[in-house]
């Protein structure tokens, strides 16, 4: 009986740690993706002003245990970096239209 | 078919030479403000705005940049660690120093006055100045003051492909939208010149580099041209480049070329 | 019960009107907020002080944009109609959400 109860707890603890671990790596995965996009757009000279700050805030939120807030911030940074990359793509040609002639 | 041939034979707009670009650039402002003499653009927005001009002239009665010129003059006369002076490195004709910059140097890219000053200091065993430091700004204010009346004369030598590449990079930067607000330099300072963003009137790019560094009343201090670039890029919510970065030096090269023939009249005073 | 029906309708209608007023008030705030629409930077709006002049004055919006979807698109992303527009692409660049633009449009239609 005791044994059964203990093993139930062990399994429960295992599940919890697996779940938590799963979430943390989900954050890491999404963070890495957003950071990679930010670096891509920085290399093209089109990074926006606060994308890096948002990613820093996301890390701080995650560290303080607020995973939900951290994921919202990561998504915001990913959105910015993606939009900035599209901007860089458009401007590869679009700037020529504005040249005074 | 004939049209296709004709269009096909025209050079792409972005490939127009610097001098064609400059004439078109000047022509743009001329057609917007036919009554304003070109030489007046050295005074920036005060070429276009009577009221602001009156206030500015009143400020110029007791120039807020005078102290900066004085300090710059002292720095000019200060000996460097190896016993030499900046004049030995930058030139003995003091009024001819500022007008030599920005210029293209193979393997170095666009060399600005600030870069040249630091190269001289470095060679003489002195510490390089930070590009936002009071020392750097004061010395450039002094050299601008001594060069007043000299004309901007930026060259893009045909036999130096690197010079044209730097010019083209600066031109591309100037016309490219960037930042979360999606503005190109040209969106405000070409297309919307003279218009209001809230209480502020947008100044012309023509003549912009002639009067730097400037004393900005709003900030209560002197700023360099690159600090002004930094502010604009930040304001459109793009991550600004470093002062004296390759990007900003190329923009300075392009913009200075656009202002060729205008008189150097720095340092200036601005809102 | 019969007599109560019109009264009930009136209450519902009043609360709907109040909801409209509230939306318009929030929309106006978003329009003027410098971190949101900041529309006054470029447009003259009602009695807003020190308006910019880059864009046209915001007035007679119902006449100029009878189609709500067209106005919403113009606020959301002016570069759809004019690729080189100086107006920031508010939605595409994540400055305003679609809901926020809806509120702004509610306010603009009062002008």
CSV table of C-alpha atoms in Angstrom, one decimal:
chain,number,residue,atom,x,y,z
A,1,UNK,CA,0.0,0.0,0.0
A,2,UNK,CA,2.7,2.4,1.1
A,3,UNK,CA,4.8,1.3,-1.7
A,4,UNK,CA,2.0,1.9,-4.2
A,5,UNK,CA,1.4,5.3,-2.8
A,6,UNK,CA,5.1,6.2,-3.0
A,7,UNK,CA,5.4,5.0,-6.6
A,8,UNK,CA,2.3,7.0,-7.4
A,9,UNK,CA,4.0,10.1,-6.1
A,10,UNK,CA,7.2,9.2,-7.9
A,11,UNK,CA,5.3,8.9,-11.2
A,12,UNK,CA,3.5,12.1,-10.5
A,13,UNK,CA,6.7,14.0,-9.8
A,14,UNK,CA,8.2,12.5,-12.9
A,15,UNK,CA,5.3,13.6,-15.0
A,16,UNK,CA,5.5,17.1,-13.5
A,17,UNK,CA,9.2,17.4,-14.1
A,18,UNK,CA,8.7,16.1,-17.7
A,19,UNK,CA,6.0,18.6,-18.3
A,20,UNK,CA,8.0,21.5,-16.9
A,21,UNK,CA,11.0,20.4,-18.8
A,22,UNK,CA,8.9,20.2,-21.9
A,23,UNK,CA,7.7,23.8,-21.4
A,24,UNK,CA,11.2,25.1,-20.7
A,25,UNK,CA,12.6,23.6,-23.9
A,26,UNK,CA,9.6,24.9,-25.8
A,27,UNK,CA,10.6,28.4,-24.6
A,28,UNK,CA,14.2,27.7,-25.5
A,29,UNK,CA,13.2,26.5,-29.0
A,30,UNK,CA,11.1,29.5,-29.7
A,31,UNK,CA,13.6,31.9,-28.2
A,32,UNK,CA,16.4,30.5,-30.3
A,33,UNK,CA,14.2,30.9,-33.4
A,34,UNK,CA,13.4,34.5,-32.7
A,35,UNK,CA,17.0,35.3,-31.8
A,36,UNK,CA,18.2,33.7,-35.1
A,37,UNK,CA,15.7,35.8,-37.0
A,38,UNK,CA,16.9,38.9,-35.1
A,39,UNK,CA,20.5,38.1,-36.1
A,40,UNK,CA,19.6,37.6,-39.7
A,41,UNK,CA,17.9,41.0,-39.9
A,42,UNK,CA,20.7,42.7,-38.0
A,43,UNK,CA,23.2,41.3,-40.5
A,44,UNK,CA,21.1,43.0,-43.2
A,45,UNK,CA,21.1,46.3,-41.3
A,46,UNK,CA,17.4,46.3,-40.8
A,47,UNK,CA,17.0,45.5,-37.1
A,48,UNK,CA,14.3,47.4,-35.3
A,49,UNK,CA,15.0,49.4,-32.2
A,50,UNK,CA,13.8,47.2,-29.4
A,51,UNK,CA,13.7,43.6,-30.7
A,52,UNK,CA,16.8,42.7,-28.7
A,53,UNK,CA,15.3,44.4,-25.6
A,54,UNK,CA,12.1,42.3,-25.9
A,55,UNK,CA,14.2,39.1,-26.1
A,56,UNK,CA,16.0,40.1,-23.0
A,57,UNK,CA,12.8,40.8,-21.2
A,58,UNK,CA,11.5,37.4,-22.3
A,59,UNK,CA,14.5,35.7,-20.7
A,60,UNK,CA,14.0,37.6,-17.5
A,61,UNK,CA,10.3,36.6,-17.5
A,62,UNK,CA,11.2,33.0,-18.0
A,63,UNK,CA,13.8,33.1,-15.3
A,64,UNK,CA,11.3,34.6,-12.9
A,65,UNK,CA,8.9,31.7,-13.7
A,66,UNK,CA,6.4,33.6,-15.7
A,67,UNK,CA,6.5,31.4,-18.8
A,68,UNK,CA,3.2,32.7,-20.3
A,69,UNK,CA,4.6,36.3,-20.3
A,70,UNK,CA,7.9,35.1,-21.6
A,71,UNK,CA,6.3,33.3,-24.6
A,72,UNK,CA,4.2,36.4,-25.4
A,73,UNK,CA,7.4,38.5,-25.5
A,74,UNK,CA,9.3,35.9,-27.7
A,75,UNK,CA,6.4,35.9,-30.1
A,76,UNK,CA,6.5,39.7,-30.2
A,77,UNK,CA,10.2,39.6,-31.0
A,78,UNK,CA,9.7,36.9,-33.7
A,79,UNK,CA,7.0,39.1,-35.3
A,80,UNK,CA,9.2,42.1,-35.3
A,81,UNK,CA,12.2,40.3,-36.8
A,82,UNK,CA,10.0,38.7,-39.5
A,83,UNK,CA,8.4,42.0,-40.4
A,84,UNK,CA,11.9,43.6,-40.6
A,85,UNK,CA,13.2,40.9,-42.8
A,86,UNK,CA,10.2,41.4,-45.2
A,87,UNK,CA,11.0,45.1,-45.1
A,88,UNK,CA,14.6,44.4,-46.1
A,89,UNK,CA,13.3,42.3,-48.9
A,90,UNK,CA,11.0,45.0,-50.2
A,91,UNK,CA,13.6,47.7,-49.9
A,92,UNK,CA,16.1,45.7,-51.9
A,93,UNK,CA,14.3,47.2,-55.0
A,94,UNK,CA,11.8,49.7,-53.6
A,95,UNK,CA,14.4,52.3,-52.6
A,96,UNK,CA,15.3,52.9,-56.3
A,97,UNK,CA,11.8,54.3,-56.9
A,98,UNK,CA,12.4,57.1,-54.5
A,99,UNK,CA,15.6,58.4,-55.9
A,100,UNK,CA,15.3,62.1,-57.0
A,101,UNK,CA,15.7,62.3,-60.7
B,1,UNK,CA,8.9,47.2,-79.4
B,2,UNK,CA,10.4,50.7,-80.0
B,3,UNK,CA,9.5,51.6,-76.5
B,4,UNK,CA,11.1,48.4,-75.1
B,5,UNK,CA,14.2,49.2,-76.9
B,6,UNK,CA,14.2,52.8,-75.7
B,7,UNK,CA,13.6,51.8,-72.1
B,8,UNK,CA,16.1,49.0,-72.4
B,9,UNK,CA,18.8,51.4,-73.5
B,10,UNK,CA,18.2,53.9,-70.7
B,11,UNK,CA,20.4,53.4,-67.7
B,12,UNK,CA,18.7,52.3,-64.5
B,13,UNK,CA,17.9,55.3,-62.2
B,14,UNK,CA,20.1,53.9,-59.4
B,15,UNK,CA,23.0,53.9,-61.8
B,16,UNK,CA,22.9,57.6,-62.6
B,17,UNK,CA,26.3,59.1,-61.9
B,18,UNK,CA,26.8,61.2,-58.7
B,19,UNK,CA,26.8,64.5,-60.7
B,20,UNK,CA,23.5,63.7,-62.4
B,21,UNK,CA,22.1,62.8,-58.9
B,22,UNK,CA,23.3,66.0,-57.4
B,23,UNK,CA,21.8,68.2,-60.2
B,24,UNK,CA,18.5,66.4,-59.8
B,25,UNK,CA,18.7,66.7,-56.0
B,26,UNK,CA,19.3,70.4,-56.2
B,27,UNK,CA,16.6,70.8,-58.8
B,28,UNK,CA,14.1,69.1,-56.6
B,29,UNK,CA,14.4,71.8,-53.9
B,30,UNK,CA,14.6,74.5,-56.5
B,31,UNK,CA,11.3,73.5,-58.0
B,32,UNK,CA,9.7,73.3,-54.5
B,33,UNK,CA,11.0,76.7,-53.4
B,34,UNK,CA,11.9,78.6,-56.5
B,35,UNK,CA,12.4,81.9,-54.5
B,36,UNK,CA,15.2,80.4,-52.3
B,37,UNK,CA,18.7,80.9,-53.6
B,38,UNK,CA,20.7,77.6,-53.6
B,39,UNK,CA,23.4,79.0,-51.4
B,40,UNK,CA,20.8,79.6,-48.7
B,41,UNK,CA,20.4,75.9,-48.1
B,42,UNK,CA,23.6,76.0,-46.0
B,43,UNK,CA,21.3,77.5,-43.4
B,44,UNK,CA,19.0,74.4,-43.3
B,45,UNK,CA,15.4,75.0,-42.4
B,46,UNK,CA,16.1,78.7,-41.9
B,47,UNK,CA,16.4,79.0,-45.6
B,48,UNK,CA,12.7,78.2,-45.8
B,49,UNK,CA,11.1,79.5,-42.6
B,50,UNK,CA,11.0,83.3,-42.0
B,51,UNK,CA,9.8,83.1,-38.4
B,52,UNK,CA,12.3,80.4,-37.3
B,53,UNK,CA,15.0,82.3,-39.2
B,54,UNK,CA,14.4,85.5,-37.2
B,55,UNK,CA,14.7,83.5,-33.9
B,56,UNK,CA,17.8,81.8,-35.2
B,57,UNK,CA,19.5,85.1,-36.2
B,58,UNK,CA,18.7,86.4,-32.7
B,59,UNK,CA,20.5,83.3,-31.2
B,60,UNK,CA,23.4,83.9,-33.5
B,61,UNK,CA,24.0,87.3,-31.9
B,62,UNK,CA,25.4,85.4,-28.9
B,63,UNK,CA,26.4,82.0,-30.5
B,64,UNK,CA,25.9,79.2,-28.0
B,65,UNK,CA,28.7,77.2,-29.8
B,66,UNK,CA,31.3,79.8,-29.1
B,67,UNK,CA,32.7,78.1,-26.0
B,68,UNK,CA,33.0,74.9,-28.1
B,69,UNK,CA,35.1,76.7,-30.7
B,70,UNK,CA,37.4,78.1,-27.9
B,71,UNK,CA,37.9,74.7,-26.4
B,72,UNK,CA,38.6,73.3,-29.8
B,73,UNK,CA,41.2,75.9,-30.4
B,74,UNK,CA,43.0,75.0,-27.2
B,75,UNK,CA,42.9,71.3,-28.2
B,76,UNK,CA,44.4,72.2,-31.5
B,77,UNK,CA,47.3,73.8,-29.8
B,78,UNK,CA,47.9,71.0,-27.4
B,79,UNK,CA,51.0,68.9,-28.0
B,80,UNK,CA,50.5,65.2,-28.4
B,81,UNK,CA,52.5,62.6,-26.4
B,82,UNK,CA,55.3,62.3,-29.1
B,83,UNK,CA,55.8,66.1,-29.1
B,84,UNK,CA,54.0,66.6,-32.4
B,85,UNK,CA,50.9,68.6,-32.9
B,86,UNK,CA,47.7,67.9,-34.9
B,87,UNK,CA,48.7,70.4,-37.5
B,88,UNK,CA,51.8,68.3,-38.4
B,89,UNK,CA,49.4,65.5,-39.3
B,90,UNK,CA,46.3,67.2,-40.6
B,91,UNK,CA,47.8,70.1,-42.4
B,92,UNK,CA,49.1,73.6,-41.8
B,93,UNK,CA,46.5,75.6,-43.6
B,94,UNK,CA,43.8,75.5,-40.9
B,95,UNK,CA,41.0,76.6,-43.2
B,96,UNK,CA,41.8,73.9,-45.7
B,97,UNK,CA,41.4,70.9,-43.3
B,98,UNK,CA,37.7,70.5,-42.9
B,99,UNK,CA,36.9,70.9,-46.6
B,100,UNK,CA,39.1,67.8,-47.4
B,101,UNK,CA,36.5,65.5,-45.7
B,102,UNK,CA,34.7,63.3,-46.1
B,103,UNK,CA,36.9,61.6,-48.7
B,104,UNK,CA,37.3,58.1,-50.0
B,105,UNK,CA,40.6,56.4,-49.3
B,106,UNK,CA,41.2,53.0,-50.9
B,107,UNK,CA,41.2,50.2,-48.4
B,108,UNK,CA,39.9,52.5,-45.7
B,109,UNK,CA,36.6,53.5,-47.2
B,110,UNK,CA,35.1,56.9,-46.4
B,111,UNK,CA,37.4,58.9,-44.1
B,112,UNK,CA,35.6,61.6,-42.2
B,113,UNK,CA,37.3,64.5,-40.3
B,114,UNK,CA,36.6,62.6,-37.1
B,115,UNK,CA,38.3,59.5,-38.4
B,116,UNK,CA,41.3,61.5,-39.6
B,117,UNK,CA,41.6,63.2,-36.2
B,118,UNK,CA,41.7,59.9,-34.3
B,119,UNK,CA,44.2,58.4,-36.8
B,120,UNK,CA,46.5,61.3,-36.1
B,121,UNK,CA,46.1,61.0,-32.4
B,122,UNK,CA,46.7,57.3,-32.6
B,123,UNK,CA,49.9,57.8,-34.7
B,124,UNK,CA,51.2,60.3,-32.1
B,125,UNK,CA,50.6,57.9,-29.2
B,126,UNK,CA,47.5,59.7,-27.9
B,127,UNK,CA,44.3,58.0,-26.9
B,128,UNK,CA,41.6,57.9,-29.5
B,129,UNK,CA,38.7,60.1,-28.7
B,130,UNK,CA,35.2,58.7,-28.3
B,131,UNK,CA,33.0,60.0,-31.2
B,132,UNK,CA,30.5,61.5,-28.9
B,133,UNK,CA,33.1,63.1,-26.6
B,134,UNK,CA,33.2,66.8,-26.0
B,135,UNK,CA,36.8,66.9,-27.1
B,136,UNK,CA,36.0,65.5,-30.6
B,137,UNK,CA,33.0,67.7,-31.1
B,138,UNK,CA,34.9,70.8,-29.9
B,139,UNK,CA,37.8,70.2,-32.2
B,140,UNK,CA,35.6,69.6,-35.2
B,141,UNK,CA,33.6,72.8,-34.3
B,142,UNK,CA,36.9,74.7,-34.3
B,143,UNK,CA,38.0,73.3,-37.6
B,144,UNK,CA,34.6,74.0,-39.2
B,145,UNK,CA,34.7,77.5,-37.9
B,146,UNK,CA,38.2,78.1,-39.4
B,147,UNK,CA,36.9,76.7,-42.7
B,148,UNK,CA,33.8,79.0,-42.9
B,149,UNK,CA,33.4,80.2,-46.5
B,150,UNK,CA,35.2,77.2,-48.1
B,151,UNK,CA,33.0,75.1,-50.3
B,152,UNK,CA,32.2,71.5,-49.9
B,153,UNK,CA,34.0,69.6,-52.6
B,154,UNK,CA,33.5,65.8,-52.2
B,155,UNK,CA,35.0,63.8,-55.0
B,156,UNK,CA,34.0,60.4,-56.3
B,157,UNK,CA,37.0,59.7,-58.6
B,158,UNK,CA,36.0,57.6,-61.6
B,159,UNK,CA,39.2,55.6,-61.3
B,160,UNK,CA,38.3,54.4,-57.8
B,161,UNK,CA,35.5,51.9,-58.0
B,162,UNK,CA,35.4,51.8,-54.2
B,163,UNK,CA,34.5,55.4,-54.0
B,164,UNK,CA,31.5,54.9,-56.2
B,165,UNK,CA,30.5,51.9,-54.2
B,166,UNK,CA,30.6,53.9,-51.0
B,167,UNK,CA,28.6,56.7,-52.6
B,168,UNK,CA,26.0,54.1,-53.9
B,169,UNK,CA,25.8,52.5,-50.4
B,170,UNK,CA,25.1,55.9,-48.8
B,171,UNK,CA,22.6,56.7,-51.5
B,172,UNK,CA,20.8,53.4,-51.0
B,173,UNK,CA,20.7,53.9,-47.2
B,174,UNK,CA,19.3,57.4,-47.7
B,175,UNK,CA,16.4,56.2,-49.9
B,176,UNK,CA,15.6,53.0,-48.0
B,177,UNK,CA,12.7,52.7,-45.6
B,178,UNK,CA,13.7,51.3,-42.3
B,179,UNK,CA,12.5,50.8,-38.7
B,180,UNK,CA,9.1,49.9,-37.3
B,181,UNK,CA,7.7,53.3,-38.6
B,182,UNK,CA,8.9,52.5,-42.1
B,183,UNK,CA,10.6,55.8,-43.0
B,184,UNK,CA,13.4,56.6,-45.4
B,185,UNK,CA,15.5,59.7,-44.8
B,186,UNK,CA,14.1,60.9,-48.1
B,187,UNK,CA,10.5,60.5,-47.0
B,188,UNK,CA,10.9,63.4,-44.6
B,189,UNK,CA,13.8,65.5,-46.0
B,190,UNK,CA,13.0,65.2,-49.7
B,191,UNK,CA,9.3,64.4,-50.1
B,192,UNK,CA,8.0,66.2,-47.1
B,193,UNK,CA,10.6,69.0,-46.7
B,194,UNK,CA,9.1,72.2,-45.2
B,195,UNK,CA,6.1,70.3,-43.8
B,196,UNK,CA,5.3,70.0,-40.1
B,197,UNK,CA,5.6,66.9,-37.9
B,198,UNK,CA,3.6,68.3,-35.0
B,199,UNK,CA,5.4,71.6,-34.2
B,200,UNK,CA,8.6,70.8,-36.1
B,201,UNK,CA,9.3,71.7,-39.7
B,202,UNK,CA,11.2,69.1,-41.7
B,203,UNK,CA,14.5,70.5,-43.0
B,204,UNK,CA,16.1,70.0,-46.4
B,205,UNK,CA,18.9,67.5,-46.8
B,206,UNK,CA,20.5,69.9,-49.3
B,207,UNK,CA,23.0,71.9,-47.1
B,208,UNK,CA,22.6,69.6,-44.1
B,209,UNK,CA,26.2,68.6,-43.7
B,210,UNK,CA,27.6,72.2,-44.1
B,211,UNK,CA,26.8,73.5,-40.6
B,212,UNK,CA,27.8,70.6,-38.3
B,213,UNK,CA,28.5,70.2,-35.4
B,214,UNK,CA,25.6,72.1,-34.1
B,215,UNK,CA,24.4,73.4,-30.7
B,216,UNK,CA,20.9,72.1,-30.2
B,217,UNK,CA,18.9,74.2,-27.8
B,218,UNK,CA,16.6,71.2,-27.2
B,219,UNK,CA,19.5,69.2,-25.9
B,220,UNK,CA,21.4,72.0,-24.4
B,221,UNK,CA,24.7,70.9,-26.0
B,222,UNK,CA,26.6,70.3,-29.2
B,223,UNK,CA,26.0,67.3,-31.4
B,224,UNK,CA,27.9,65.8,-34.4
B,225,UNK,CA,26.3,65.0,-37.8
B,226,UNK,CA,26.4,61.3,-36.9
B,227,UNK,CA,24.6,61.9,-33.6
B,228,UNK,CA,21.9,63.6,-35.7
B,229,UNK,CA,21.8,60.5,-38.0
B,230,UNK,CA,21.6,58.4,-34.9
B,231,UNK,CA,18.6,60.4,-33.6
B,232,UNK,CA,16.7,60.1,-36.9
B,233,UNK,CA,17.2,56.3,-37.2
B,234,UNK,CA,16.1,55.9,-33.6
B,235,UNK,CA,13.1,58.1,-34.2
B,236,UNK,CA,11.8,55.8,-37.0
B,237,UNK,CA,12.3,52.9,-34.5
B,238,UNK,CA,15.2,51.3,-36.2
B,239,UNK,CA,18.3,50.1,-34.3
B,240,UNK,CA,20.7,53.0,-34.9
B,241,UNK,CA,24.2,52.3,-36.2
B,242,UNK,CA,27.4,53.3,-34.3
B,243,UNK,CA,28.7,56.8,-34.7
B,244,UNK,CA,31.3,56.7,-37.5
B,245,UNK,CA,30.1,53.2,-38.6
B,246,UNK,CA,30.6,52.4,-42.2
B,247,UNK,CA,26.8,53.0,-42.8
B,248,UNK,CA,26.8,56.5,-41.4
B,249,UNK,CA,30.1,57.4,-43.1
B,250,UNK,CA,28.7,56.4,-46.4
B,251,UNK,CA,25.5,58.5,-45.8
B,252,UNK,CA,27.7,61.4,-44.9
B,253,UNK,CA,29.7,60.9,-48.1
B,254,UNK,CA,26.5,60.8,-50.2
B,255,UNK,CA,24.9,63.8,-48.5
B,256,UNK,CA,28.0,65.8,-48.6
B,257,UNK,CA,28.3,65.2,-52.3
B,258,UNK,CA,24.7,66.3,-52.8
B,259,UNK,CA,25.8,69.6,-51.1
B,260,UNK,CA,28.9,70.1,-53.1
B,261,UNK,CA,29.5,73.8,-53.9
B,262,UNK,CA,27.7,75.0,-50.7
B,263,UNK,CA,29.7,76.9,-48.2
B,264,UNK,CA,30.9,75.3,-45.0
B,265,UNK,CA,29.3,77.4,-42.2
B,266,UNK,CA,29.7,75.3,-39.1
B,267,UNK,CA,29.4,75.2,-36.2
B,268,UNK,CA,25.7,76.0,-36.2
B,269,UNK,CA,22.8,76.5,-33.9
B,270,UNK,CA,19.6,74.6,-34.1
B,271,UNK,CA,16.4,74.2,-32.1
C,1,UNK,CA,-45.3,42.5,-19.7
C,2,UNK,CA,-46.6,44.1,-22.9
C,3,UNK,CA,-45.9,47.5,-21.4
C,4,UNK,CA,-42.4,46.5,-20.3
C,5,UNK,CA,-41.2,45.6,-23.8
C,6,UNK,CA,-40.7,49.1,-25.1
C,7,UNK,CA,-39.0,50.1,-21.9
C,8,UNK,CA,-36.7,47.0,-22.2
C,9,UNK,CA,-35.8,48.0,-25.8
C,10,UNK,CA,-35.0,51.5,-24.6
C,11,UNK,CA,-32.6,50.2,-22.0
C,12,UNK,CA,-30.9,47.9,-24.5
C,13,UNK,CA,-30.7,50.7,-27.0
C,14,UNK,CA,-29.2,53.1,-24.4
C,15,UNK,CA,-26.6,50.6,-23.3
C,16,UNK,CA,-25.7,50.0,-26.9
C,17,UNK,CA,-25.3,53.8,-27.4
C,18,UNK,CA,-23.2,53.9,-24.2
C,19,UNK,CA,-21.0,51.1,-25.6
C,20,UNK,CA,-20.6,53.1,-28.8
C,21,UNK,CA,-19.6,56.2,-26.9
C,22,UNK,CA,-17.1,54.2,-24.9
C,23,UNK,CA,-15.6,52.7,-28.1
C,24,UNK,CA,-15.3,56.2,-29.6
C,25,UNK,CA,-13.6,57.5,-26.5
C,26,UNK,CA,-11.1,54.7,-26.5
C,27,UNK,CA,-10.6,55.1,-30.3
C,28,UNK,CA,-9.9,58.8,-29.8
C,29,UNK,CA,-7.3,58.0,-27.2
C,30,UNK,CA,-5.6,55.5,-29.5
C,31,UNK,CA,-5.7,58.1,-32.3
C,32,UNK,CA,-3.9,60.7,-30.2
C,33,UNK,CA,-1.6,58.4,-28.2
C,34,UNK,CA,2.0,58.9,-29.3
C,35,UNK,CA,2.8,55.2,-28.8
C,36,UNK,CA,-0.2,54.1,-30.8
C,37,UNK,CA,-1.7,55.9,-33.7
C,38,UNK,CA,0.0,59.3,-33.1
C,39,UNK,CA,-2.1,60.5,-36.0
C,40,UNK,CA,-1.7,64.1,-35.0
C,41,UNK,CA,2.0,64.0,-35.9
C,42,UNK,CA,0.9,64.1,-39.6
C,43,UNK,CA,-2.8,64.9,-39.7
C,44,UNK,CA,-5.0,67.8,-38.5
C,45,UNK,CA,-7.7,66.2,-36.3
C,46,UNK,CA,-10.6,68.1,-34.8
C,47,UNK,CA,-9.1,70.6,-32.3
C,48,UNK,CA,-5.9,68.7,-31.7
C,49,UNK,CA,-3.1,71.2,-31.0
C,50,UNK,CA,0.0,71.5,-33.2
C,51,UNK,CA,-1.0,69.1,-36.0
C,52,UNK,CA,1.4,67.9,-38.6
C,53,UNK,CA,0.9,68.5,-42.3
C,54,UNK,CA,2.3,65.4,-44.0
C,55,UNK,CA,-1.1,63.8,-44.5
C,56,UNK,CA,-4.5,65.3,-45.3
C,57,UNK,CA,-6.7,66.7,-42.5
C,58,UNK,CA,-8.9,63.9,-41.0
C,59,UNK,CA,-12.4,65.2,-41.6
C,60,UNK,CA,-15.6,64.2,-43.5
C,61,UNK,CA,-14.4,60.6,-43.1
C,62,UNK,CA,-17.8,59.1,-43.9
C,63,UNK,CA,-17.9,61.0,-47.2
C,64,UNK,CA,-14.3,60.1,-48.1
C,65,UNK,CA,-14.5,56.5,-47.0
C,66,UNK,CA,-18.2,55.3,-47.2
C,67,UNK,CA,-16.8,51.7,-47.1
C,68,UNK,CA,-15.7,50.9,-43.6
C,69,UNK,CA,-13.4,48.1,-44.8
C,70,UNK,CA,-11.5,50.6,-47.1
C,71,UNK,CA,-10.9,53.0,-44.2
C,72,UNK,CA,-9.8,50.2,-41.9
C,73,UNK,CA,-7.4,48.9,-44.6
C,74,UNK,CA,-6.0,52.5,-45.1
C,75,UNK,CA,-5.3,52.9,-41.3
C,76,UNK,CA,-4.0,49.3,-41.0
C,77,UNK,CA,-1.6,49.5,-44.0
C,78,UNK,CA,-1.6,52.4,-46.3
C,79,UNK,CA,1.2,50.8,-48.4
C,80,UNK,CA,-1.4,48.4,-49.8
C,81,UNK,CA,-2.9,51.2,-51.8
C,82,UNK,CA,0.3,53.2,-52.2
C,83,UNK,CA,3.5,51.2,-51.8
C,84,UNK,CA,5.7,54.2,-51.1
C,85,UNK,CA,3.2,55.9,-48.6
C,86,UNK,CA,4.9,57.7,-45.8
C,87,UNK,CA,2.2,56.4,-43.4
C,88,UNK,CA,3.5,53.6,-41.2
C,89,UNK,CA,2.0,50.2,-41.9
C,90,UNK,CA,0.5,50.0,-38.5
C,91,UNK,CA,-0.8,46.5,-38.6
C,92,UNK,CA,1.9,44.9,-40.7
C,93,UNK,CA,4.6,46.3,-38.4
C,94,UNK,CA,2.7,45.5,-35.2
C,95,UNK,CA,2.1,49.1,-34.0
C,96,UNK,CA,-1.6,48.6,-33.8
C,97,UNK,CA,-3.8,45.5,-33.6
C,98,UNK,CA,-6.8,45.0,-35.9
C,99,UNK,CA,-9.0,45.6,-32.9
C,100,UNK,CA,-7.3,48.9,-32.1
C,101,UNK,CA,-7.7,50.0,-35.7
C,102,UNK,CA,-11.4,49.2,-35.4
C,103,UNK,CA,-11.7,51.5,-32.4
C,104,UNK,CA,-9.8,54.2,-34.2
C,105,UNK,CA,-12.1,53.8,-37.2
C,106,UNK,CA,-15.1,54.3,-34.9
C,107,UNK,CA,-13.6,57.6,-33.8
C,108,UNK,CA,-12.6,58.7,-37.3
C,109,UNK,CA,-16.2,58.3,-38.4
C,110,UNK,CA,-17.3,60.9,-35.9
C,111,UNK,CA,-15.0,63.5,-37.7
